[in-house]
């Protein structure tokens, strides 16, 4: 098997493309020599970690990865579910668990309240890192160089509240690193607000937990939601609601 670090670069590139990539495309995206990419791809193909793409030349992710992904996903859900249930019952709002997925963040579990939000978030839905509190909560844990790389592409404006200015985003990350709380006030969807915290979870993976609610209930419930998030992440440091920047 090829060097694990270089193999990971190749697998990450294919995963982020959401399709197949040729050897030349892989070399460009990973910065590795084409001959090295070819050797790695052949080793990965032997283990069915990658397969030849259908309909176009190149490589796509293969079925050999499923056993790892399914096991990790089930362990992530089972170890976090009790905490999510507790927060959802306490705040009576939707609670979501999210992790990195390439250059986005994806919701991997959700506990819905009786007053659940319909048609806003579903398990498997991905969000841009800059336009969601779960994304910002995760970004705050990364080194500055990695944040710069993830924010290097033009940032999409989802609503009038979406922050796309890199200097403003960096100031927000400074606040989030201090309080361990990120706030979303209609930045991704109008009418929806949320608070989130990011931390290393029971499985050892970086994850974010958020409490999501309609804007109409946010002012009343924000402080309570933050208190409940502090119960699952003792690193949260919010002495008053004024400590948390709303945007």
C-alpha positions as semicolon CSV with decimal commas, in nm:
position;residue;x (nm);y (nm);z (nm)
1;X;0,000;0,000;0,000
2;X;0,129;0,346;-0,084
3;X;0,231;0,599;0,181
4;X;-0,080;0,666;0,389
5;X;-0,039;1,044;0,384
6;X;-0,021;1,063;0,006
7;X;-0,300;0,809;-0,033
8;X;-0,518;1,028;0,188
9;X;-0,449;1,328;-0,037
10;X;-0,570;1,130;-0,336
11;X;-0,881;1,002;-0,160
12;X;-0,967;1,350;-0,030
13;X;-0,935;1,497;-0,378
14;X;-1,172;1,238;-0,524
15;X;-1,420;1,282;-0,237
16;X;-1,427;1,660;-0,279
17;X;-1,483;1,629;-0,654
18;X;-1,802;1,422;-0,601
19;X;-1,711;1,235;-0,918
20;X;-1,421;1,070;-1,097
21;X;-1,084;1,235;-1,160
22;X;-0,815;1,148;-1,411
23;X;-0,452;1,099;-1,309
24;X;-0,367;1,442;-1,446
25;X;-0,650;1,604;-1,249
26;X;-0,544;1,420;-0,934
27;X;-0,184;1,533;-0,979
28;X;-0,299;1,894;-1,016
29;X;-0,526;1,885;-0,712
30;X;-0,284;1,703;-0,481
31;X;0,041;1,861;-0,599
32;X;0,194;1,514;-0,635
33;X;0,386;1,393;-0,943
34;X;0,167;1,212;-1,193
35;X;0,380;0,897;-1,163
36;X;0,329;0,899;-0,785
37;X;-0,046;0,946;-0,827
38;X;-0,053;0,656;-1,074
39;X;0,125;0,426;-0,828
40;X;-0,107;0,528;-0,542
41;X;-0,419;0,489;-0,755
42;X;-0,318;0,137;-0,858
43;X;-0,262;0,039;-0,493
44;X;-0,595;0,187;-0,390
45;X;-0,768;0,015;-0,680
46;X;-0,628;-0,323;-0,574
47;X;-0,805;-0,276;-0,239
48;X;-1,125;-0,144;-0,407
49;X;-1,079;0,189;-0,227
50;X;-1,108;0,349;-0,571
51;X;-1,259;0,221;-0,895
52;X;-1,250;0,335;-1,255
53;X;-1,522;0,594;-1,311
54;X;-1,825;0,506;-1,522
55;X;-1,902;0,728;-1,821
56;X;-1,573;0,919;-1,812
57;X;-1,206;0,832;-1,758
58;X;-1,057;0,851;-1,411
59;X;-1,107;0,720;-1,062
60;X;-1,403;0,738;-0,820
61;X;-1,436;0,623;-0,459
62;X;-1,488;0,248;-0,434
63;X;-1,687;0,005;-0,219
64;X;-1,381;-0,087;-0,013
65;X;-1,432;0,233;0,186
66;X;-1,788;0,146;0,290
67;X;-1,691;-0,079;0,579
68;X;-1,489;0,204;0,733
69;X;-1,747;0,473;0,668
70;X;-2,046;0,277;0,796
71;X;-1,868;0,165;1,112
72;X;-1,746;0,516;1,190
73;X;-2,090;0,666;1,121
74;X;-2,272;0,423;1,350
75;X;-2,019;0,475;1,628
76;X;-2,047;0,854;1,592
77;X;-2,426;0,838;1,624
78;X;-2,443;0,591;1,912
79;X;-2,190;0,773;2,129
80;X;-2,348;1,116;2,079
81;X;-2,720;1,032;2,078
82;X;-2,775;1,048;2,460
83;X;-2,635;1,402;2,474
84;X;-2,842;1,516;2,177
85;X;-3,158;1,375;2,335
86;X;-3,088;1,557;2,660
87;X;-3,035;1,894;2,491
88;X;-3,339;1,854;2,264
89;X;-3,564;1,777;2,560
90;X;-3,426;2,062;2,769
91;X;-3,458;2,334;2,504
92;X;-3,751;2,181;2,313
93;X;-3,591;2,267;1,980
94;X;-3,412;2,073;1,707
95;X;-3,058;1,959;1,789
96;X;-2,810;1,856;1,521
97;X;-2,474;1,681;1,506
98;X;-2,237;1,778;1,224
99;X;-1,885;1,698;1,100
100;X;-1,653;1,815;0,825
101;X;-1,711;1,686;0,474
102;X;-1,441;1,823;0,245
103;X;-1,497;2,197;0,214
104;X;-1,843;2,178;0,371
105;X;-2,005;2,063;0,692
106;X;-2,267;1,788;0,687
107;X;-2,543;1,709;0,937
108;X;-2,509;1,343;1,040
109;X;-2,779;1,323;1,308
110;X;-3,079;1,524;1,421
111;X;-3,313;1,516;1,718
112;X;-3,642;1,689;1,637
113;X;-3,853;1,868;1,896
114;X;-4,234;1,844;1,898
115;X;-4,230;2,188;1,733
116;X;-3,985;2,061;1,473
117;X;-3,872;2,271;1,180
118;X;-3,995;2,113;0,860
119;X;-3,807;2,133;0,533
120;X;-3,509;2,325;0,673
121;X;-3,250;2,066;0,771
122;X;-3,233;1,694;0,707
123;X;-2,971;1,436;0,796
124;X;-2,717;1,439;0,514
125;X;-2,768;1,805;0,429
126;X;-2,446;2,000;0,383
127;X;-2,378;2,364;0,464
128;X;-2,107;2,608;0,364
129;X;-1,853;2,651;0,641
130;X;-1,871;3,031;0,644
131;X;-2,252;3,059;0,645
132;X;-2,347;2,829;0,932
133;X;-2,272;2,825;1,302
134;X;-2,181;2,455;1,281
135;X;-1,928;2,537;1,010
136;X;-1,779;2,828;1,202
137;X;-1,766;2,621;1,523
138;X;-1,556;2,362;1,339
139;X;-1,338;2,616;1,157
140;X;-1,243;2,776;1,489
141;X;-1,056;2,455;1,582
142;X;-0,835;2,453;1,273
143;X;-0,491;2,611;1,224
144;X;-0,493;2,949;1,048
145;X;-0,329;2,807;0,733
146;X;-0,598;2,543;0,694
147;X;-0,873;2,801;0,750
148;X;-0,717;3,022;0,481
149;X;-0,717;2,729;0,240
150;X;-1,082;2,642;0,308
151;X;-1,187;3,006;0,270
152;X;-0,982;3,063;-0,047
153;X;-1,275;3,018;-0,284
154;X;-1,533;3,295;-0,348
155;X;-1,780;3,281;-0,058
156;X;-2,147;3,252;-0,146
157;X;-2,399;3,505;-0,016
158;X;-2,703;3,305;0,102
159;X;-2,893;3,591;0,271
160;X;-2,830;3,957;0,344
161;X;-2,686;3,845;0,680
162;X;-2,424;3,610;0,533
163;X;-2,072;3,729;0,615
164;X;-1,839;3,689;0,316
165;X;-1,567;3,938;0,411
166;X;-1,258;3,739;0,516
167;X;-1,144;3,993;0,776
168;X;-1,486;3,990;0,944
169;X;-1,490;3,612;0,939
170;X;-1,149;3,600;1,106
171;X;-1,270;3,834;1,380
172;X;-1,568;3,605;1,433
173;X;-1,340;3,303;1,461
174;X;-1,135;3,485;1,726
175;X;-1,454;3,533;1,931
176;X;-1,559;3,172;1,876
177;X;-1,220;3,044;1,991
178;X;-1,264;3,249;2,309
179;X;-1,624;3,150;2,389
180;X;-1,653;2,817;2,202
181;X;-1,995;2,930;2,083
182;X;-2,095;3,024;1,727
183;X;-2,420;3,202;1,640
184;X;-2,617;3,201;1,314
185;X;-2,880;3,473;1,279
186;X;-3,050;3,402;0,946
187;X;-2,714;3,368;0,771
188;X;-2,798;3,055;0,573
189;X;-3,179;3,056;0,575
190;X;-3,417;3,343;0,641
191;X;-3,634;3,280;0,945
192;X;-3,387;3,034;1,101
193;X;-3,134;3,095;1,379
194;X;-2,898;2,863;1,564
195;X;-2,617;2,836;1,817
196;X;-2,342;2,574;1,804
197;X;-2,028;2,455;1,976
198;X;-1,742;2,253;1,832
199;X;-1,531;2,001;2,023
200;X;-1,355;1,667;2,006
201;X;-1,633;1,414;2,060
202;X;-1,642;1,070;2,224
203;X;-1,503;0,904;1,911
204;X;-1,202;1,137;1,898
205;X;-1,337;1,322;1,594
206;X;-1,394;1,697;1,569
207;X;-1,768;1,761;1,568
208;X;-2,024;2,036;1,620
209;X;-2,358;2,029;1,801
210;X;-2,616;2,297;1,727
211;X;-2,958;2,402;1,855
212;X;-3,175;2,527;1,567
213;X;-3,498;2,724;1,594
214;X;-3,720;2,979;1,420
215;X;-3,611;3,341;1,451
216;X;-3,932;3,417;1,639
217;X;-3,814;3,204;1,936
218;X;-3,443;3,279;1,920
219;X;-3,418;3,587;2,145
220;X;-3,615;3,407;2,416
221;X;-3,429;3,073;2,397
222;X;-3,073;3,162;2,295
223;X;-2,935;3,183;2,650
224;X;-3,097;2,851;2,748
225;X;-2,959;2,682;2,437
226;X;-2,607;2,803;2,519
227;X;-2,641;2,674;2,877
228;X;-2,734;2,329;2,748
229;X;-2,446;2,326;2,499
230;X;-2,213;2,409;2,787
231;X;-2,326;2,090;2,959
232;X;-2,185;1,881;2,673
233;X;-1,882;2,104;2,610
234;X;-1,734;2,237;2,936
235;X;-1,495;2,453;2,732
236;X;-1,782;2,695;2,659
237;X;-1,702;3,028;2,828
238;X;-2,003;3,257;2,817
239;X;-2,066;3,460;3,132
240;X;-2,349;3,659;2,975
241;X;-2,540;3,664;2,649
242;X;-2,350;3,980;2,551
243;X;-2,030;3,772;2,527
244;X;-2,159;3,606;2,211
245;X;-2,144;3,810;1,893
246;X;-2,474;3,774;1,703
247;X;-2,318;3,813;1,357
